[in-house]
mmCIF file of C-alpha atoms in Angstrom:
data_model
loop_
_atom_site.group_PDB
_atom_site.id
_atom_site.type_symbol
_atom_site.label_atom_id
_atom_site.label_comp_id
_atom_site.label_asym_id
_atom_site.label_seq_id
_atom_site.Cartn_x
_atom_site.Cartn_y
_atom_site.Cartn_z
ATOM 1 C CA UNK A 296 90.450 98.689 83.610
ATOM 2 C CA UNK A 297 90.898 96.098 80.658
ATOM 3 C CA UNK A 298 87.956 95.022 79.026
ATOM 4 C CA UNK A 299 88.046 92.150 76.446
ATOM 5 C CA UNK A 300 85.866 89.263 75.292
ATOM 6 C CA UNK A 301 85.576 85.987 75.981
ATOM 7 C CA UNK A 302 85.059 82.649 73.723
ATOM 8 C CA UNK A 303 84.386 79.159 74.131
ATOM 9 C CA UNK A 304 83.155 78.661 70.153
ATOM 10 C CA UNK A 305 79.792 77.429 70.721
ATOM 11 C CA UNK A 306 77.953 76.082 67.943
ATOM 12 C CA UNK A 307 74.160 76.795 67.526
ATOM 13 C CA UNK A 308 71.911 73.806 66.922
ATOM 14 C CA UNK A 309 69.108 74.132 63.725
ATOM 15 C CA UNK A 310 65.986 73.876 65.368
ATOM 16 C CA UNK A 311 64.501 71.795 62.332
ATOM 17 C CA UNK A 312 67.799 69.625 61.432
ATOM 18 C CA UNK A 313 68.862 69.211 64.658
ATOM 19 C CA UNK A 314 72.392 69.718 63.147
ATOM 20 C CA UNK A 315 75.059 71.556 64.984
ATOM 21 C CA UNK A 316 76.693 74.413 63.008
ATOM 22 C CA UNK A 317 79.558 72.847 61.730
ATOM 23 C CA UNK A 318 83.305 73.315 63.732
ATOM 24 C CA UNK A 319 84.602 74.317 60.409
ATOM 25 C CA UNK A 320 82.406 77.634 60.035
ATOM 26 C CA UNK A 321 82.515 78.450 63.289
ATOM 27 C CA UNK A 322 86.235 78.276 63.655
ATOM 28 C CA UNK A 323 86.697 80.474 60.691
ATOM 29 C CA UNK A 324 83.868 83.095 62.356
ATOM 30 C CA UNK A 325 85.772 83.131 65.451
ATOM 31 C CA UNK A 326 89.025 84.726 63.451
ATOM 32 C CA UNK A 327 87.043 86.968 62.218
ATOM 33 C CA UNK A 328 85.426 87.998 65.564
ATOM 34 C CA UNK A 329 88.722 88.272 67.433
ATOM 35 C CA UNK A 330 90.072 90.662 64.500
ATOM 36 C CA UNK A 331 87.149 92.574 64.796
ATOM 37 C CA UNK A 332 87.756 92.762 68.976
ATOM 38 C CA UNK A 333 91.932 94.092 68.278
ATOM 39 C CA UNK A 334 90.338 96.444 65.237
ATOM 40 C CA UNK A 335 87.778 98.306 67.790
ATOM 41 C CA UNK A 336 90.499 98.797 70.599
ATOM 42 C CA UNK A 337 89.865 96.063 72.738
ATOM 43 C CA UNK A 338 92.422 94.912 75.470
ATOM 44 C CA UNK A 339 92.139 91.125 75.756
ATOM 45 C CA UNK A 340 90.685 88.740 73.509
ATOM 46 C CA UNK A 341 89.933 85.057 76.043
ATOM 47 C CA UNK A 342 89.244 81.323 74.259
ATOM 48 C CA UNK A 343 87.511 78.440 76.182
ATOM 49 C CA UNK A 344 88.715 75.001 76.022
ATOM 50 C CA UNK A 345 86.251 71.938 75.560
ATOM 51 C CA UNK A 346 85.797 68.429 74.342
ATOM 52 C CA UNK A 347 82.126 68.839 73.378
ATOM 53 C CA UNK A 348 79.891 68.103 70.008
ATOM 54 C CA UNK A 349 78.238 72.006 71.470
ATOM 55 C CA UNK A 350 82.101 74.216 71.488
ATOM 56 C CA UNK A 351 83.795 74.135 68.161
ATOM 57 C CA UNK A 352 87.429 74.329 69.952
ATOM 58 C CA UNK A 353 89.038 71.960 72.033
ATOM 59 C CA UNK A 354 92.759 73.398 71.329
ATOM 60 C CA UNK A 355 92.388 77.244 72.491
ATOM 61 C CA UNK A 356 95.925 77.677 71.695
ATOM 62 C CA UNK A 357 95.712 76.528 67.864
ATOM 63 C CA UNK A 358 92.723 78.986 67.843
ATOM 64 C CA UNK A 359 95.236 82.040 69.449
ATOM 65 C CA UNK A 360 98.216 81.039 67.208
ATOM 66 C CA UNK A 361 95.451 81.968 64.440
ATOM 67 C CA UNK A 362 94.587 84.727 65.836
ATOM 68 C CA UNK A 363 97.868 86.416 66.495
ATOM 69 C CA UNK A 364 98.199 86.544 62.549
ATOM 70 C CA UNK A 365 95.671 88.864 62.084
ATOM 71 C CA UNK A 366 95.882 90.875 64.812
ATOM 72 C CA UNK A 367 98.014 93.942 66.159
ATOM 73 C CA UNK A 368 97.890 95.028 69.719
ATOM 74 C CA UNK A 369 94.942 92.438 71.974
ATOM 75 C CA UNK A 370 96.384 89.999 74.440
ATOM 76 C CA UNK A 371 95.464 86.578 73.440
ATOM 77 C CA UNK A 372 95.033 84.288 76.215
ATOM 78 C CA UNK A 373 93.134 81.402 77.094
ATOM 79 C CA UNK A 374 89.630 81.271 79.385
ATOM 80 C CA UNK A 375 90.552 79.063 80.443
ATOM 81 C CA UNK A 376 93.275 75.881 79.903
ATOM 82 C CA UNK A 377 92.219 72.909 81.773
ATOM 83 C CA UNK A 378 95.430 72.529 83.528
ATOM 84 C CA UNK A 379 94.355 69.363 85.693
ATOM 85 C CA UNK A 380 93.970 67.171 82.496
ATOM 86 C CA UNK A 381 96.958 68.936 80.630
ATOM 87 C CA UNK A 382 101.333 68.883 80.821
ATOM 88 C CA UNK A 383 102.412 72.071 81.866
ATOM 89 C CA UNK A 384 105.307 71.688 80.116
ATOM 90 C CA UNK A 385 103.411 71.564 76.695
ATOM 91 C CA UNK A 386 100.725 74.164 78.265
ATOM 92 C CA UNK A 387 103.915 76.862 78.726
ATOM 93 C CA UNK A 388 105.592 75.686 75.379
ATOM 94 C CA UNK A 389 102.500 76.018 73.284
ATOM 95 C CA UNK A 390 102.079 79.743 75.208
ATOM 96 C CA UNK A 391 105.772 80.719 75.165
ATOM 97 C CA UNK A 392 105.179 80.398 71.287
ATOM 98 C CA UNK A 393 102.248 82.201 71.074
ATOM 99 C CA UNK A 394 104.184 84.397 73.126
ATOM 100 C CA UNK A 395 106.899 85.167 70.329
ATOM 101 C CA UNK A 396 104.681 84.760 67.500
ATOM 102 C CA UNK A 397 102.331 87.825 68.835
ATOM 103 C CA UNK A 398 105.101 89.420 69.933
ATOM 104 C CA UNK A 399 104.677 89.088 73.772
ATOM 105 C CA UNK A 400 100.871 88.930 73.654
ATOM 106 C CA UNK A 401 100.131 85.848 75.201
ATOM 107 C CA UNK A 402 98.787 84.871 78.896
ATOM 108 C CA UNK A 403 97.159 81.970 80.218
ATOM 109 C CA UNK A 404 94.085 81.473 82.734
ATOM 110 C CA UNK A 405 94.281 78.285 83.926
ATOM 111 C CA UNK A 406 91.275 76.738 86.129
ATOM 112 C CA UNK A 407 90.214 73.219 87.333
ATOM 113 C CA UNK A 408 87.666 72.896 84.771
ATOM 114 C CA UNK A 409 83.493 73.241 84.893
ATOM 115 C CA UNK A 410 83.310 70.307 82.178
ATOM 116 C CA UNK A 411 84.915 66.816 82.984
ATOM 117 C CA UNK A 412 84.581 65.528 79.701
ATOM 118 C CA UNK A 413 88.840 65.932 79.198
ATOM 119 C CA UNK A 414 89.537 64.107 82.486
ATOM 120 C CA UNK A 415 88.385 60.422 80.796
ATOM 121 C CA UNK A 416 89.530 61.396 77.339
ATOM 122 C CA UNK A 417 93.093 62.206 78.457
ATOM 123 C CA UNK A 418 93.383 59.410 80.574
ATOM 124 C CA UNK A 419 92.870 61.116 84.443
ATOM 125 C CA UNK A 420 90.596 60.325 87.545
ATOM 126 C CA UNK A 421 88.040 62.815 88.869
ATOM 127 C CA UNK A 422 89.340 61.429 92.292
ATOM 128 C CA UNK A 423 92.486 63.231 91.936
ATOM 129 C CA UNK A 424 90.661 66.826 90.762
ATOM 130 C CA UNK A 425 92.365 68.771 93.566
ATOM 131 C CA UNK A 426 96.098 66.878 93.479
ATOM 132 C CA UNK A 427 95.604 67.526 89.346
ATOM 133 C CA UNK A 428 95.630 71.162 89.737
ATOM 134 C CA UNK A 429 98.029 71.898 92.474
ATOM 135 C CA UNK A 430 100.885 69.921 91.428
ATOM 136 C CA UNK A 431 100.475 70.914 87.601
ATOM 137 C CA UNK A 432 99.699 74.474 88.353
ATOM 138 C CA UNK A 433 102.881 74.064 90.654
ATOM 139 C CA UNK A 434 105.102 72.597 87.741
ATOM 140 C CA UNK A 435 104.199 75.132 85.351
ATOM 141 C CA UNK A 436 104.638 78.081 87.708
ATOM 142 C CA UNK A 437 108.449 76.448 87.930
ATOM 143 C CA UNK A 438 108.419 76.230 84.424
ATOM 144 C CA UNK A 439 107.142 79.842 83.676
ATOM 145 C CA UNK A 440 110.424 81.408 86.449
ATOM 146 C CA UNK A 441 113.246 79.164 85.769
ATOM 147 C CA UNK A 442 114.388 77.489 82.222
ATOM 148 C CA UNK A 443 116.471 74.559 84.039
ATOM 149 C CA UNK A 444 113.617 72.369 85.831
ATOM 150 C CA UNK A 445 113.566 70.226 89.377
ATOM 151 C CA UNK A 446 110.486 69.191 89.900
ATOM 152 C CA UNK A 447 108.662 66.325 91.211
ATOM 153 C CA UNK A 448 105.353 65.443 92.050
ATOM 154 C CA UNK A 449 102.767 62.093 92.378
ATOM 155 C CA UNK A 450 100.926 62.712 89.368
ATOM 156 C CA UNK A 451 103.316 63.163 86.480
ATOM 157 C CA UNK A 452 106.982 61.711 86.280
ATOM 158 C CA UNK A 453 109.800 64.369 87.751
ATOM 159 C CA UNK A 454 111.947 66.447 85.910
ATOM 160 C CA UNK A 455 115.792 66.549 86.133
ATOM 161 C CA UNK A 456 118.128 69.486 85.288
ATOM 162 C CA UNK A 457 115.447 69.513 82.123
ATOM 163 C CA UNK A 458 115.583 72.824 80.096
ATOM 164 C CA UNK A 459 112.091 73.965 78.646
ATOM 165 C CA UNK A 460 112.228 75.606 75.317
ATOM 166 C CA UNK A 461 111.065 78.243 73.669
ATOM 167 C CA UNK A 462 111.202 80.589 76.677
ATOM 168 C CA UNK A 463 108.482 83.624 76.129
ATOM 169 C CA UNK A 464 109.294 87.163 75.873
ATOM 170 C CA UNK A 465 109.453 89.602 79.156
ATOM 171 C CA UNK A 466 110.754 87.167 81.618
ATOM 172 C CA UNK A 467 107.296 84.915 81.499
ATOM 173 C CA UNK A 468 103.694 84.921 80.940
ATOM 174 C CA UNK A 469 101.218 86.106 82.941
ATOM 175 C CA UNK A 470 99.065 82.852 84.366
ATOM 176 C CA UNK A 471 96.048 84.328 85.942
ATOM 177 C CA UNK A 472 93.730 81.772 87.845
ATOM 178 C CA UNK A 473 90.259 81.428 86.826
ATOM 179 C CA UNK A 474 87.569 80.353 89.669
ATOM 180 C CA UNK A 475 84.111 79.910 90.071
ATOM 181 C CA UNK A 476 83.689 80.799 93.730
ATOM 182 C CA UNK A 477 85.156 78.479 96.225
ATOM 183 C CA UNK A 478 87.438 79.685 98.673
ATOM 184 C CA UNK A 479 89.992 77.525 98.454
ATOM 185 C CA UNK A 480 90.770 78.261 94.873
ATOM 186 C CA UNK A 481 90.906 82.232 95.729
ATOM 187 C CA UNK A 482 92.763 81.873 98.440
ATOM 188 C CA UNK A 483 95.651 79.893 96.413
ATOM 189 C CA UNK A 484 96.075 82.633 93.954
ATOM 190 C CA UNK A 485 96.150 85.013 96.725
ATOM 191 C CA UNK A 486 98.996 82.986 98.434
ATOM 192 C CA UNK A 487 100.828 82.747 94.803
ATOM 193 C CA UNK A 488 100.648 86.149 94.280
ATOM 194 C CA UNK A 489 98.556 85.722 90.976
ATOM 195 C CA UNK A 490 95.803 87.324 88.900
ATOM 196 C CA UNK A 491 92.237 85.987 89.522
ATOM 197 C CA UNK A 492 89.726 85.835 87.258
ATOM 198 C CA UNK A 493 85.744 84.821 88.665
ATOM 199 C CA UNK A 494 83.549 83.620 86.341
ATOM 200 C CA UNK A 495 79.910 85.403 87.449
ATOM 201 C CA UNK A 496 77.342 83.808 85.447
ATOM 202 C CA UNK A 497 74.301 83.283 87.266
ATOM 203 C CA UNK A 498 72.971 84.707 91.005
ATOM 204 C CA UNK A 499 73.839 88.361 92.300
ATOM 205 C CA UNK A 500 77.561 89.532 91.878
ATOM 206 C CA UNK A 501 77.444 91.432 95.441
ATOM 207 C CA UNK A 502 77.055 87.572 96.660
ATOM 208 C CA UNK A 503 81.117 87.328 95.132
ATOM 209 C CA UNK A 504 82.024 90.297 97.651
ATOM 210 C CA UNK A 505 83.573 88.552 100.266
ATOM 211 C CA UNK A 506 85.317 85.878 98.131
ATOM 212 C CA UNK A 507 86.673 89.124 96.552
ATOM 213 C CA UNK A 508 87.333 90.155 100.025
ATOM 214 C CA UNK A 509 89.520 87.293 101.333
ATOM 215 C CA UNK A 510 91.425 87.164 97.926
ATOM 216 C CA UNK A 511 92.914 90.864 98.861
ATOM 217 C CA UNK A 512 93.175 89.954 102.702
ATOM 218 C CA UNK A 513 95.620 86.864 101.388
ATOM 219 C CA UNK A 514 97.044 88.793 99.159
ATOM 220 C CA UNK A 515 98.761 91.289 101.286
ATOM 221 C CA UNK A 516 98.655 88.903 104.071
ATOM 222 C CA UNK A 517 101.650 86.956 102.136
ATOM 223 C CA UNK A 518 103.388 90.233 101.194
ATOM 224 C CA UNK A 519 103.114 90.419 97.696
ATOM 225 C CA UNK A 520 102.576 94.028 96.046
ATOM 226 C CA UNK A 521 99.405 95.449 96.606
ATOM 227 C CA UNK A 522 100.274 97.774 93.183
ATOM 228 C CA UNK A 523 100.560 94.776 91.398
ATOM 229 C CA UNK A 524 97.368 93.042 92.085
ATOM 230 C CA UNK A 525 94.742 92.176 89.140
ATOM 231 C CA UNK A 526 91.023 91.052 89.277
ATOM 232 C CA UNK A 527 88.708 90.200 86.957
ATOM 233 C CA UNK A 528 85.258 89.368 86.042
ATOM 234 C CA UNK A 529 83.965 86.675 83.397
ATOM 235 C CA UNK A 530 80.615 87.245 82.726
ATOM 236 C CA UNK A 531 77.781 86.064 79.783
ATOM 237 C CA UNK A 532 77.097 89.193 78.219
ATOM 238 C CA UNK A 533 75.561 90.751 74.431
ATOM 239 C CA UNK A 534 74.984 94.209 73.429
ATOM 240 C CA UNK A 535 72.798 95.759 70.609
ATOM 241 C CA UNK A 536 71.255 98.832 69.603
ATOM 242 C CA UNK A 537 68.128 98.287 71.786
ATOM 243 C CA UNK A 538 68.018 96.731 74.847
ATOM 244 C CA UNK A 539 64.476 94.767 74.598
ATOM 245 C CA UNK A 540 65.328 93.738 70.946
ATOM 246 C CA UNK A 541 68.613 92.670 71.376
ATOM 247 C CA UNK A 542 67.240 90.422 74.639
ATOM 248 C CA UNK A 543 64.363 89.047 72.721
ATOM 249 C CA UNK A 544 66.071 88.152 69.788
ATOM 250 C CA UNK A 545 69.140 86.770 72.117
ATOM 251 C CA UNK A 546 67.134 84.833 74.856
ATOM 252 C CA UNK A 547 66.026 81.815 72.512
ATOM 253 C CA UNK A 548 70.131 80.843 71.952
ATOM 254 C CA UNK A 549 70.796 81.483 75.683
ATOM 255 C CA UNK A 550 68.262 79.407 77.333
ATOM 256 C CA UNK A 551 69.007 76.626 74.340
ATOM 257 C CA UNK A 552 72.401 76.382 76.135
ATOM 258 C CA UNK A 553 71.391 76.996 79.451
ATOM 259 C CA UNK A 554 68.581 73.833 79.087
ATOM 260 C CA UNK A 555 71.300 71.378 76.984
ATOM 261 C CA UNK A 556 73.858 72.266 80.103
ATOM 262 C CA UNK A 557 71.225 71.836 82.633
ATOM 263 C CA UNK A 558 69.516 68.987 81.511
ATOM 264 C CA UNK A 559 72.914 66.976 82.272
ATOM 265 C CA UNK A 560 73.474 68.608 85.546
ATOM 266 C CA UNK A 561 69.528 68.227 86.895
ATOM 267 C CA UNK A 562 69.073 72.056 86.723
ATOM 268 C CA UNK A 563 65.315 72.845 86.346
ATOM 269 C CA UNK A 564 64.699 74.460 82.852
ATOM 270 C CA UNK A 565 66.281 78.480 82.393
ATOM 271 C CA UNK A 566 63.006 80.843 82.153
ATOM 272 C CA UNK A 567 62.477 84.023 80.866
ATOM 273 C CA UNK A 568 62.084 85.158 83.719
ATOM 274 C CA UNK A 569 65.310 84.482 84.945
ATOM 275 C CA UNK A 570 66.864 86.112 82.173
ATOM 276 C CA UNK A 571 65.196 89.403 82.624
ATOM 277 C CA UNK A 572 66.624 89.071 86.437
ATOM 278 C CA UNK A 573 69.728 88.600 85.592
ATOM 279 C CA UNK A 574 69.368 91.651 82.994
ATOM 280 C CA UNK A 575 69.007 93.837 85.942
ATOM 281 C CA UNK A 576 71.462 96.270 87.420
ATOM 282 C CA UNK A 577 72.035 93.770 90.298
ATOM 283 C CA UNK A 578 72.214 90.510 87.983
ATOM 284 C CA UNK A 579 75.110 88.617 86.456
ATOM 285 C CA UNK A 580 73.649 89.231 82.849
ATOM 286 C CA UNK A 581 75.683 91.760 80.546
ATOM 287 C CA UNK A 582 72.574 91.766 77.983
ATOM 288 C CA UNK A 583 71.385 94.896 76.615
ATOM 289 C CA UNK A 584 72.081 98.352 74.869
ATOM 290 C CA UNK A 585 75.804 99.726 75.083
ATOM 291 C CA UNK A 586 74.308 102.518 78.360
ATOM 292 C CA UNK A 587 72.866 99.306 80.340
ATOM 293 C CA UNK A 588 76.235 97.128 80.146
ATOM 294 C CA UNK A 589 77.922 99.860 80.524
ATOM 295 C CA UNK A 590 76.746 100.953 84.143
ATOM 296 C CA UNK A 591 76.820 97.319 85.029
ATOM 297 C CA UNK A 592 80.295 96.991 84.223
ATOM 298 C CA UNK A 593 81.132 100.166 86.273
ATOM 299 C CA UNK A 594 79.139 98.918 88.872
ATOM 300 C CA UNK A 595 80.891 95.972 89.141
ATOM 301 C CA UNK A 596 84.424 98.212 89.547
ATOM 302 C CA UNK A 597 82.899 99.791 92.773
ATOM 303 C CA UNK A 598 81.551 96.156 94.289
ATOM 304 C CA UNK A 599 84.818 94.658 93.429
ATOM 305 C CA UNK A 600 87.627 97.358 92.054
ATOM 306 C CA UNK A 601 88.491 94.845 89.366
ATOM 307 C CA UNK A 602 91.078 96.010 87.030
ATOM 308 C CA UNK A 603 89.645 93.281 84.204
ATOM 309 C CA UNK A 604 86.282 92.293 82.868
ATOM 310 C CA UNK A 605 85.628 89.749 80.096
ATOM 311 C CA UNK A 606 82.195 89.869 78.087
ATOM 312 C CA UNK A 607 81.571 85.902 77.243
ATOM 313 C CA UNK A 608 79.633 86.941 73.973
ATOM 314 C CA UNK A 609 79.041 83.506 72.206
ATOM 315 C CA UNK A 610 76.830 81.674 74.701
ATOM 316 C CA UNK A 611 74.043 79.291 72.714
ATOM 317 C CA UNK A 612 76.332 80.578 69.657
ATOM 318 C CA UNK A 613 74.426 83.403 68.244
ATOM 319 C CA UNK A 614 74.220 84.557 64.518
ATOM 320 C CA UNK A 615 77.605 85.754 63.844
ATOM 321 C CA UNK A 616 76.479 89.155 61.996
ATOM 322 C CA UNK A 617 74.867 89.636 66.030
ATOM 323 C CA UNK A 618 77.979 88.308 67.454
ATOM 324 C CA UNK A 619 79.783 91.095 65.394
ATOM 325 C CA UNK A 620 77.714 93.803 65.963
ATOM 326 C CA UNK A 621 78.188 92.950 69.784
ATOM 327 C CA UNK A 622 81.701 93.162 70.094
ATOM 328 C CA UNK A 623 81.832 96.395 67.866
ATOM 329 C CA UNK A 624 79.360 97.990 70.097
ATOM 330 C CA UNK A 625 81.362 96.840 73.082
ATOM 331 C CA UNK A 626 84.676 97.880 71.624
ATOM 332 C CA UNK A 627 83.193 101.330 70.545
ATOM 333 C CA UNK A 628 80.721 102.323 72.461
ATOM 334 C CA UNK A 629 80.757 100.247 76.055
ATOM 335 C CA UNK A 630 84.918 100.538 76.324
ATOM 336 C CA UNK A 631 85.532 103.903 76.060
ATOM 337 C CA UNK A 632 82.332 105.300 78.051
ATOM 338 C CA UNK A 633 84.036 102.939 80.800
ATOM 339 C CA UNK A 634 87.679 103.973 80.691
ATOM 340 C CA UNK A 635 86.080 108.074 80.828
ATOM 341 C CA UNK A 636 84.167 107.224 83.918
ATOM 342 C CA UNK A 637 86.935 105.726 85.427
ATOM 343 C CA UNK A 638 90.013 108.015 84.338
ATOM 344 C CA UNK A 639 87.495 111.167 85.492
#
């Protein structure tokens, strides 16, 4: 199994200012935190786009390019690219030089998007969410097997006997697609052939079983090698030395975020107690000393078999001396007790 961490760059919010932390810190923190992730062994570092005053990065692949300066051996991808308000062709150029400037590190994860903030900003209709994704995600699948282009579509002009330029290393990148349950999303990467990535942040994983179910069912039902086949799970998580301190001192960031992001979607406000449920073995909440996320993880390899998980460690964007301390627990101490269990 891979095990990386995930990113969108939140920024915290002073409780007495009421001033975001600025983009400019956080941006440089989140270098730092991604060489930290290659330095402790980590397989796969994942950034977030967003359009938001709360997320620091809007341009995931700026943030990678960045990244792949200062680091050696972690794939860089993004988690995800908001393909429906995006050109594939710039999505795959952008990647295909990330590609050759990390030396064949990149991938994408490309998903229909949670936030609709970039759907006005870049000029697109929430009408058309579906059309968005499948034509776009069909273009840049084109894009990512063949360098001279025929394409055509309804919502973008067609392409010609175009040639797309740079072309990345290996013969393409690896575009996994990133859900957040619905059937009909996991049962077009199943029918593609593609990684999928679910993002399990809230509820009971088991509930994700027979998504996870169908997604291998398609899978082989359309032929494609069963050898070959890659799932993942997305999931808020933070470690430190001791379980209880780490949650306590966590929670207030968390259920900052969870309240701002609720409070625009109508969801009643997060409680502690839901956060201590969601700390348990059979919750969606990584949160707690390197044993407990540890036997969640490998729990969630015998509900699902995955063969990825990503720790999303900056939700509510905690101190980044925490943040730090997270991913080096997770690199050194949650990683390799997983890979032992699992290679046993």
């Amino acid at each position: 199994m891979e095990l990386g961490i995930g990113m969108f760059g939140d920024v915290s919010k002073n409780k007495t200012t009421g001033k975001h932390t600025s983009a400019h810190q956080r941006i440089k923190e989140v270098i730092e935190e991604i060489k930290l992730a290659d330095q402790v062994g980590l397989d796969v570092f994942g950034m977030g786009e967003h359009h938001r005053e709360d997320y620091a990065v809007s341009s995931p692949e700026m943030i990678l390019a960045a990244a792949a300066t200062v680091t050696k051996n972690i794939k860089l991808a993004s988690a995800v690219t908001v393909l429906s308000s995006s050109d594939p062709v710039k999505v795959y150029e952008d990647f295909a030089t990330l590609d050759l400037l990390s030396d064949g590190r990149a991938e994408i994860m490309v998903g229909r998007g949670s936030f609709i903030e970039s759907f006005p900003l870049y000029g697109y209709h929430l009408s058309d969410y579906n059309v968005l994704f499948e034509e776009k995600l069909d273009l840049l699948l084109n894009i990512n097997k063949n360098e001279v282009i025929n394409w055509k579509g309804t919502v973008r002009a067609s392409i010609t006997n175009q040639r797309i330029f740079p072309r990345a290393l290996n013969d393409g990148l690896n575009i996994w697609i990133a859900v957040g349950g619905t059937p009909e999303s996991v049962i077009r990467a199943a029918k593609l052939g593609l990684p999928l990535i679910i993002a399990i942040i809230g509820g009971y994983p088991y509930q994700f079983q027979p998504l996870v179910r169908l997604y291998k069912e398609e899978y082989q039902k359309h032929g494609h090698d069963v050898s070959k086949m890659q799932i993942g799970i997305h999931s808020h998580t933070f470690v430190g030395e001791n379980s209880q301190q780490i949650a306590d001192g966590y929670y207030p960031y968390y259920a900052d975020q969870m309240d701002r992001i609720g409070k625009e979607r109508g969801w009643p406000p997060f409680r502690k107690e839901q956060f201590e449920a969601g700390r348990r073995k059979e919750g969606a909440l990584f949160i707690g000393d390197p044993v407990e996320v540890t036997d969640k993880i490998l729990y969630m390899h015998e509900l699902f078999g995955i063969t990825r998980f990503v720790a999303h460690i900056d939700v509510g964007g905690p101190e980044h001396k925490d943040t730090m301390k997270a991913i080096e627990l997770f690199g050194t101490k949650v990683a390799p007790e997983v890979k032992k269990h699992l290679n046993k």
